[in-house]
Amino acid sequence: MNILELSIMLVFIVIVGIVGILAELPYIGLQIFGMNFMLSVTHVPSNITIIISLLLVMGFTVFNGLRAPALTAFIKDFFVWAMVLFLIIYIPIHYFGSIGHMFSWFNEHYPKKSVLAPGQISVFGTLAFGSAAALFLYPHAITGVYSSKSANTVRKNAIVLPIYNIMLLFITLLGFAALFVVPGLKNPNMAFPVLISKTFGPIPTALIGAIIILGSMIPASIMSIASANLFTRNIYKNLINPNISDSTERIISKVSVAIIILLALYLSLAMSPSFIITLQLIAGSWVVQLFPLIFLPLFTNRVSKIPAGIATIAGIALTTYVLYLGHFKLAVYNGVWAGLYGIAIEIVVLLILTFLFKPMANISLDDYLDD
């Protein structure tokens, strides 16, 4: 590579690192909020519960590294799936007689909320596509690969992981029951904790809350590790100290984990949950700019590093400008998710530049993994 190409790649690597960290912060903040809402059922002051949640995540991450959340994830998944399946079956039957009757009650009492308004269709559609496209492009989705024993393990996980999104749908369905059990609730974020508390009482609620806290703590831990790795390797190693030793890199990564979790805590204390959700959608509009680079090489080996870097920078730049036009208050502009504007210009730039550079050699996942 010449100096210009090296400069473009360096800028690309640093931008990916910055975007990745910014994308993870609101995600970690949402995990802390989830733990906070469950702990708040105990009537402990909100700020104290957030700090407790922070200390849980920070201690679990700094002292145990990646292997601890990777090993405990199986236990977490078992209990979370068991809890969700139990709740989605028991609660509708307990209050309505069946899931079908729950939907009938909802349609009768909230007919306007049963369907999307005409102006919401493009917003919902583009957000749904963008969220699905960005889901496995977040840094924490890749971090687990570092603890995989083989490329085949990574392939199996890639097949199974989308199933976990069904769980989000199940949890959403419980919101219909919450409208019946706790009507007029002023804080909608408390719908699930209050629903559980009113349905089962204190002891079962504590057990379910413990499962939810575990289910939030492990993702937050992996997200903070992913962010720390991006800072250490993409930013610190490229811009500050290219000759960093392995021991120093580990120390900086651990310090970075603590700083990142503290920043997420600040988001949790200084901002409302609804705005952090908006930040998460904004971050997703940046992360999704990597989607063409993952998707197009599945069909051609013409995509090479320099066009990929330039196109991604162009996509992120246009997305940021579109968000700026909306004063960064919404992730939607003119009824379309902001990330799609960036993807459009990125694909155009990528297609134009691809034919000006040498094709990338065929590679496989095994090339990135040790034997």
Coordinates of C-alpha atoms in Angstrom, one line a residue:
M1 CA 0.0 0.0 0.0
N2 CA 1.1 3.6 -0.7
I3 CA 0.8 6.4 1.9
L4 CA -2.6 7.5 0.7
E5 CA -4.0 4.0 0.9
L6 CA -2.5 3.5 4.4
S7 CA -4.0 6.8 5.5
I8 CA -7.5 5.8 4.2
M9 CA -7.3 2.5 6.0
L10 CA -6.1 4.1 9.2
V11 CA -9.0 6.6 9.1
F12 CA -11.4 3.8 8.4
I13 CA -10.1 1.7 11.3
V14 CA -10.3 4.6 13.7
I15 CA -13.8 5.6 12.6
V16 CA -15.0 2.0 12.9
G17 CA -13.6 2.0 16.5
I18 CA -15.2 5.3 17.4
V19 CA -18.6 4.3 15.9
G20 CA -18.5 0.9 17.6
I21 CA -17.9 2.4 21.0
L22 CA -20.6 5.0 20.5
A23 CA -23.0 2.3 19.4
E24 CA -22.3 0.2 22.4
L25 CA -22.7 2.9 25.1
P26 CA -26.5 3.3 24.8
Y27 CA -26.8 -0.5 24.5
I28 CA -25.0 -0.9 27.8
G29 CA -27.1 1.9 29.3
L30 CA -30.3 0.0 28.3
Q31 CA -29.0 -3.1 30.1
I32 CA -28.4 -1.1 33.2
F33 CA -31.9 0.4 32.9
G34 CA -33.3 -3.1 32.7
M35 CA -31.7 -4.1 35.9
N36 CA -32.7 -0.9 37.5
F37 CA -36.4 -1.3 36.7
M38 CA -36.4 -4.8 38.2
L39 CA -34.6 -3.7 41.3
S40 CA -36.9 -0.7 41.7
V41 CA -39.8 -3.1 42.5
T42 CA -38.1 -3.5 45.9
H43 CA -38.7 0.3 46.5
V44 CA -35.0 1.0 46.8
P45 CA -34.2 4.6 45.5
S46 CA -33.6 4.6 41.7
N47 CA -30.0 6.0 41.8
I48 CA -28.9 3.4 44.3
T49 CA -30.3 0.5 42.1
I50 CA -28.5 1.9 39.1
I51 CA -25.2 2.1 41.0
I52 CA -25.7 -1.5 42.2
S53 CA -26.3 -2.6 38.6
L54 CA -23.2 -0.8 37.6
L55 CA -21.0 -2.4 40.2
L56 CA -22.4 -5.8 39.3
V57 CA -21.4 -5.4 35.6
M58 CA -18.1 -3.7 36.3
G59 CA -16.9 -6.3 38.8
F60 CA -18.1 -9.2 36.7
T61 CA -16.3 -7.9 33.7
V62 CA -13.0 -6.4 35.0
F63 CA -12.2 -9.4 37.2
N64 CA -13.3 -12.2 35.0
G65 CA -12.8 -11.1 31.4
L66 CA -14.5 -12.6 28.4
R67 CA -14.4 -16.3 29.5
A68 CA -16.7 -15.7 32.5
P69 CA -19.6 -14.3 30.5
A70 CA -19.0 -16.9 27.8
L71 CA -19.2 -19.8 30.3
T72 CA -22.2 -18.4 32.2
A73 CA -24.1 -17.5 29.1
F74 CA -25.4 -21.0 28.8
I75 CA -26.8 -21.0 32.3
K76 CA -28.3 -17.5 31.6
D77 CA -29.9 -18.7 28.3
F78 CA -31.5 -21.7 30.0
F79 CA -33.1 -19.7 32.8
V80 CA -34.2 -16.8 30.6
W81 CA -35.8 -19.1 28.0
A82 CA -37.5 -21.1 30.7
M83 CA -38.8 -17.9 32.3
V84 CA -40.0 -16.3 29.0
L85 CA -41.8 -19.5 27.9
F86 CA -43.5 -19.9 31.3
L87 CA -44.7 -16.3 31.4
I88 CA -46.0 -16.1 27.8
I89 CA -48.1 -19.2 28.5
Y90 CA -49.2 -18.6 32.1
I91 CA -50.0 -14.9 32.1
P92 CA -52.4 -14.9 29.1
I93 CA -54.2 -18.0 30.4
H94 CA -54.3 -16.6 33.9
Y95 CA -55.9 -13.3 33.0
F96 CA -57.7 -14.0 29.7
G97 CA -58.1 -17.7 29.3
S98 CA -55.8 -17.9 26.2
I99 CA -53.5 -15.8 24.1
G100 CA -56.2 -15.4 21.5
H101 CA -58.6 -13.9 24.1
M102 CA -55.8 -11.6 25.1
F103 CA -55.6 -10.2 21.6
S104 CA -59.4 -10.0 21.3
W105 CA -59.5 -7.9 24.5
F106 CA -56.7 -5.7 23.2
N107 CA -58.4 -5.1 19.8
E108 CA -61.6 -4.3 21.6
H109 CA -60.2 -1.8 24.1
Y110 CA -57.3 -0.3 22.0
P111 CA -58.5 -0.5 18.4
K112 CA -56.3 2.4 17.2
K113 CA -53.2 0.7 18.6
S114 CA -53.8 -2.6 16.8
V115 CA -52.7 -1.4 13.4
L116 CA -50.1 1.1 12.1
A117 CA -51.3 4.5 10.8
P118 CA -50.5 5.2 7.2
G119 CA -47.6 7.5 8.1
Q120 CA -46.1 4.9 10.4
I121 CA -45.7 2.2 7.8
S122 CA -42.5 3.4 6.2
V123 CA -41.0 4.3 9.6
F124 CA -41.7 0.9 11.0
G125 CA -40.6 -0.9 7.9
T126 CA -37.3 0.8 7.5
L127 CA -36.6 0.6 11.3
A128 CA -37.4 -3.1 11.2
F129 CA -35.1 -3.7 8.3
G130 CA -32.3 -1.6 9.7
S131 CA -32.5 -3.2 13.1
A132 CA -32.3 -6.7 11.6
A133 CA -29.4 -5.7 9.3
A134 CA -27.5 -4.1 12.2
L135 CA -28.2 -6.8 14.7
F136 CA -25.0 -8.9 14.1
L137 CA -22.8 -6.0 13.1
Y138 CA -22.4 -4.6 16.6
P139 CA -19.0 -5.2 18.1
H140 CA -20.3 -7.4 20.9
A141 CA -21.7 -9.8 18.3
I142 CA -18.2 -10.5 17.1
T143 CA -16.5 -10.6 20.5
G144 CA -17.8 -14.1 21.3
V145 CA -15.9 -15.4 18.2
Y146 CA -12.7 -14.8 20.2
S147 CA -13.7 -17.6 22.6
S148 CA -14.9 -20.1 20.0
K149 CA -13.0 -23.3 19.6
S150 CA -13.4 -23.6 15.9
A151 CA -14.9 -22.0 12.8
N152 CA -17.7 -24.6 12.8
T153 CA -18.7 -23.4 16.3
V154 CA -19.0 -19.9 14.8
R155 CA -21.2 -21.2 11.9
K156 CA -23.5 -23.0 14.3
N157 CA -23.9 -20.0 16.5
A158 CA -24.7 -17.8 13.5
I159 CA -27.5 -20.2 12.6
V160 CA -29.0 -20.4 16.1
L161 CA -28.6 -16.8 17.3
P162 CA -31.5 -15.3 15.3
I163 CA -33.9 -17.6 17.2
Y164 CA -33.2 -15.6 20.3
N165 CA -34.9 -12.6 18.7
I166 CA -38.2 -14.5 19.0
M167 CA -37.8 -14.0 22.8
L168 CA -38.2 -10.2 22.2
L169 CA -41.5 -10.8 20.5
F170 CA -42.7 -12.9 23.5
I171 CA -41.8 -10.2 25.9
T172 CA -43.6 -7.6 23.8
L173 CA -46.7 -9.7 23.9
L174 CA -46.7 -9.5 27.7
G175 CA -47.2 -5.7 27.3
F176 CA -50.8 -6.4 26.2
A177 CA -51.4 -8.2 29.5
A178 CA -49.8 -5.3 31.4
L179 CA -52.4 -2.9 29.9
F180 CA -55.1 -5.1 31.5
V181 CA -53.4 -5.7 34.9
V182 CA -51.9 -2.2 35.5
P183 CA -54.0 0.2 33.4
G184 CA -52.9 3.9 33.5
L185 CA -49.4 3.1 34.6
K186 CA -47.5 6.4 34.4
N187 CA -44.1 4.9 33.7
P188 CA -44.4 2.4 30.8
N189 CA -40.9 1.1 31.5
M190 CA -42.3 -0.3 34.8
A191 CA -45.1 -2.3 33.0
F192 CA -43.2 -5.6 33.1
P193 CA -41.9 -5.4 36.7
V194 CA -45.3 -4.3 38.0
L195 CA -47.1 -7.0 36.0
I196 CA -44.8 -9.7 37.5
S197 CA -45.1 -8.2 41.0
K198 CA -48.9 -8.1 40.9
T199 CA -49.2 -11.5 39.4
F200 CA -46.8 -13.5 41.5
G201 CA -46.0 -11.6 44.7
P202 CA -42.6 -10.7 46.2
I203 CA -40.7 -14.0 46.3
P204 CA -41.4 -15.2 42.7
T205 CA -40.8 -11.6 41.5
A206 CA -37.4 -11.6 43.2
L207 CA -36.5 -14.9 41.4
I208 CA -37.7 -13.6 38.0
G209 CA -35.9 -10.3 38.7
A210 CA -32.6 -12.2 39.4
I211 CA -32.9 -14.0 36.1
I212 CA -33.5 -10.7 34.3
I213 CA -30.5 -9.1 36.0
L214 CA -28.3 -12.0 35.0
G215 CA -29.7 -11.8 31.5
S216 CA -28.8 -8.1 31.4
M217 CA -25.4 -8.3 33.2
I218 CA -23.8 -10.8 30.7
P219 CA -24.6 -8.9 27.5
A220 CA -23.5 -5.6 29.2
S221 CA -20.3 -7.3 30.2
I222 CA -19.6 -8.5 26.6
M223 CA -20.5 -5.1 25.2
S224 CA -18.1 -3.3 27.5
I225 CA -15.3 -5.8 26.6
A226 CA -16.0 -5.2 22.9
S227 CA -15.9 -1.5 23.3
A228 CA -12.6 -1.7 25.3
N229 CA -11.1 -3.9 22.6
L230 CA -12.0 -1.3 19.9
F231 CA -10.4 1.5 21.9
T232 CA -7.2 -0.5 22.6
R233 CA -6.7 -2.0 19.2
N234 CA -8.4 0.4 16.7
I235 CA -7.6 3.7 18.4
Y236 CA -4.8 3.4 21.0
K237 CA -2.6 0.9 19.1
N238 CA -3.0 2.8 15.8
L239 CA -2.7 6.4 16.9
I240 CA -0.8 6.4 20.2
N241 CA 1.5 3.4 20.7
P242 CA 1.8 0.9 17.8
N243 CA 4.4 -1.2 19.8
I244 CA 2.2 -1.8 22.8
S245 CA 3.0 -5.0 24.7
D246 CA 0.5 -7.7 25.4
S247 CA 0.5 -7.0 29.2
T248 CA 0.0 -3.3 28.7
E249 CA -2.8 -4.0 26.2
R250 CA -4.6 -6.1 28.8
I251 CA -4.2 -3.4 31.5
I252 CA -5.5 -0.6 29.1
S253 CA -8.4 -2.9 28.1
K254 CA -9.5 -3.4 31.8
V255 CA -9.2 0.3 32.5
S256 CA -11.2 1.0 29.4
V257 CA -13.9 -1.4 30.5
A258 CA -14.4 0.5 33.7
I259 CA -14.5 3.9 31.9
I260 CA -17.0 2.7 29.4
I261 CA -19.3 1.3 32.0
L262 CA -19.0 4.6 33.9
L263 CA -20.0 6.5 30.8
A264 CA -23.0 4.1 30.4
L265 CA -23.9 4.9 34.0
Y266 CA -23.8 8.6 33.2
L267 CA -26.2 8.0 30.3
S268 CA -28.5 6.1 32.7
L269 CA -28.5 8.9 35.3
A270 CA -28.5 11.9 32.9
M271 CA -31.0 10.7 30.2
S272 CA -34.4 9.3 30.0
P273 CA -34.9 5.7 28.9
S274 CA -36.8 6.9 25.8
F275 CA -33.9 9.1 24.7
I276 CA -31.4 6.3 25.3
I277 CA -33.5 4.1 23.0
T278 CA -33.3 6.9 20.4
L279 CA -29.6 6.9 20.9
Q280 CA -29.5 3.2 20.3
L281 CA -31.4 3.6 17.1
I282 CA -29.1 6.4 16.0
A283 CA -26.1 4.2 16.8
G284 CA -27.6 1.4 14.8
S285 CA -27.9 3.7 11.8
W286 CA -24.1 4.1 12.0
V287 CA -23.3 0.4 12.6
V288 CA -25.5 -0.7 9.7
Q289 CA -23.1 1.0 7.3
L290 CA -21.0 -2.2 7.6
F291 CA -23.9 -4.2 6.1
P292 CA -22.9 -3.8 2.4
L293 CA -19.3 -4.8 3.2
I294 CA -20.6 -8.1 4.8
F295 CA -23.4 -8.7 2.2
L296 CA -21.8 -7.9 -1.2
P297 CA -18.6 -10.1 -0.7
L298 CA -20.9 -13.1 -0.4
F299 CA -21.6 -12.7 -4.2
T300 CA -18.3 -11.3 -5.5
N301 CA -14.6 -11.0 -4.6
R302 CA -14.3 -7.7 -6.4
V303 CA -14.7 -5.8 -3.1
S304 CA -11.3 -4.7 -1.7
K305 CA -10.2 -2.8 1.3
I306 CA -9.8 0.7 0.0
P307 CA -13.2 0.9 -1.8
A308 CA -14.7 -0.6 1.3
G309 CA -13.1 2.0 3.6
I310 CA -14.0 5.0 1.4
A311 CA -17.6 3.7 0.9
T312 CA -18.1 3.1 4.6
I313 CA -16.8 6.6 5.5
A314 CA -19.1 8.1 2.9
G315 CA -22.1 6.2 4.4
I316 CA -21.3 7.2 7.9
A317 CA -20.8 10.8 6.9
L318 CA -24.2 11.0 5.0
T319 CA -26.0 9.3 7.9
T320 CA -24.5 11.7 10.4
Y321 CA -25.6 14.7 8.2
V322 CA -29.1 13.3 8.0
L323 CA -29.2 12.9 11.8
Y324 CA -27.9 16.5 12.1
L325 CA -30.8 17.7 9.9
G326 CA -33.1 16.1 12.5
H327 CA -31.0 17.7 15.4
F328 CA -30.1 14.1 16.6
K329 CA -33.5 13.9 18.2
L330 CA -34.9 11.1 16.0
A331 CA -33.3 8.3 14.1
V332 CA -35.9 8.9 11.3
Y333 CA -35.9 11.6 8.6
N334 CA -38.8 12.2 6.3
G335 CA -40.4 8.9 7.3
V336 CA -37.3 6.8 6.6
W337 CA -34.7 5.4 9.0
A338 CA -31.5 7.5 8.8
G339 CA -29.2 4.5 8.2
L340 CA -30.8 3.7 4.9
Y341 CA -29.6 7.0 3.4
G342 CA -26.1 6.1 4.2
I343 CA -26.5 2.6 2.9
A344 CA -27.7 4.0 -0.4
I345 CA -24.8 6.3 -1.0
E346 CA -22.4 3.6 0.3
I347 CA -23.5 1.1 -2.3
V348 CA -23.2 3.6 -5.1
V349 CA -19.7 4.6 -4.0
L350 CA -18.7 1.0 -3.5
L351 CA -19.9 -0.1 -6.9
I352 CA -18.1 2.8 -8.6
L353 CA -14.8 2.3 -6.8
T354 CA -14.8 -1.5 -6.9
F355 CA -13.8 -1.6 -10.5
L356 CA -10.9 0.8 -10.0
F357 CA -9.0 -1.4 -7.5
K358 CA -7.6 -4.9 -7.5
P359 CA -10.1 -7.6 -6.3
M360 CA -9.6 -9.1 -2.9
A361 CA -8.5 -12.7 -2.8
N362 CA -11.0 -15.4 -1.8
I363 CA -10.9 -15.9 1.9
S364 CA -12.8 -18.1 4.4
L365 CA -13.6 -17.9 8.1
D366 CA -10.8 -20.4 8.8
D367 CA -8.3 -17.8 7.7
Y368 CA -9.1 -15.7 10.7
L369 CA -9.0 -18.5 13.3
D370 CA -6.1 -20.5 14.8
D371 CA -5.9 -24.2 14.1

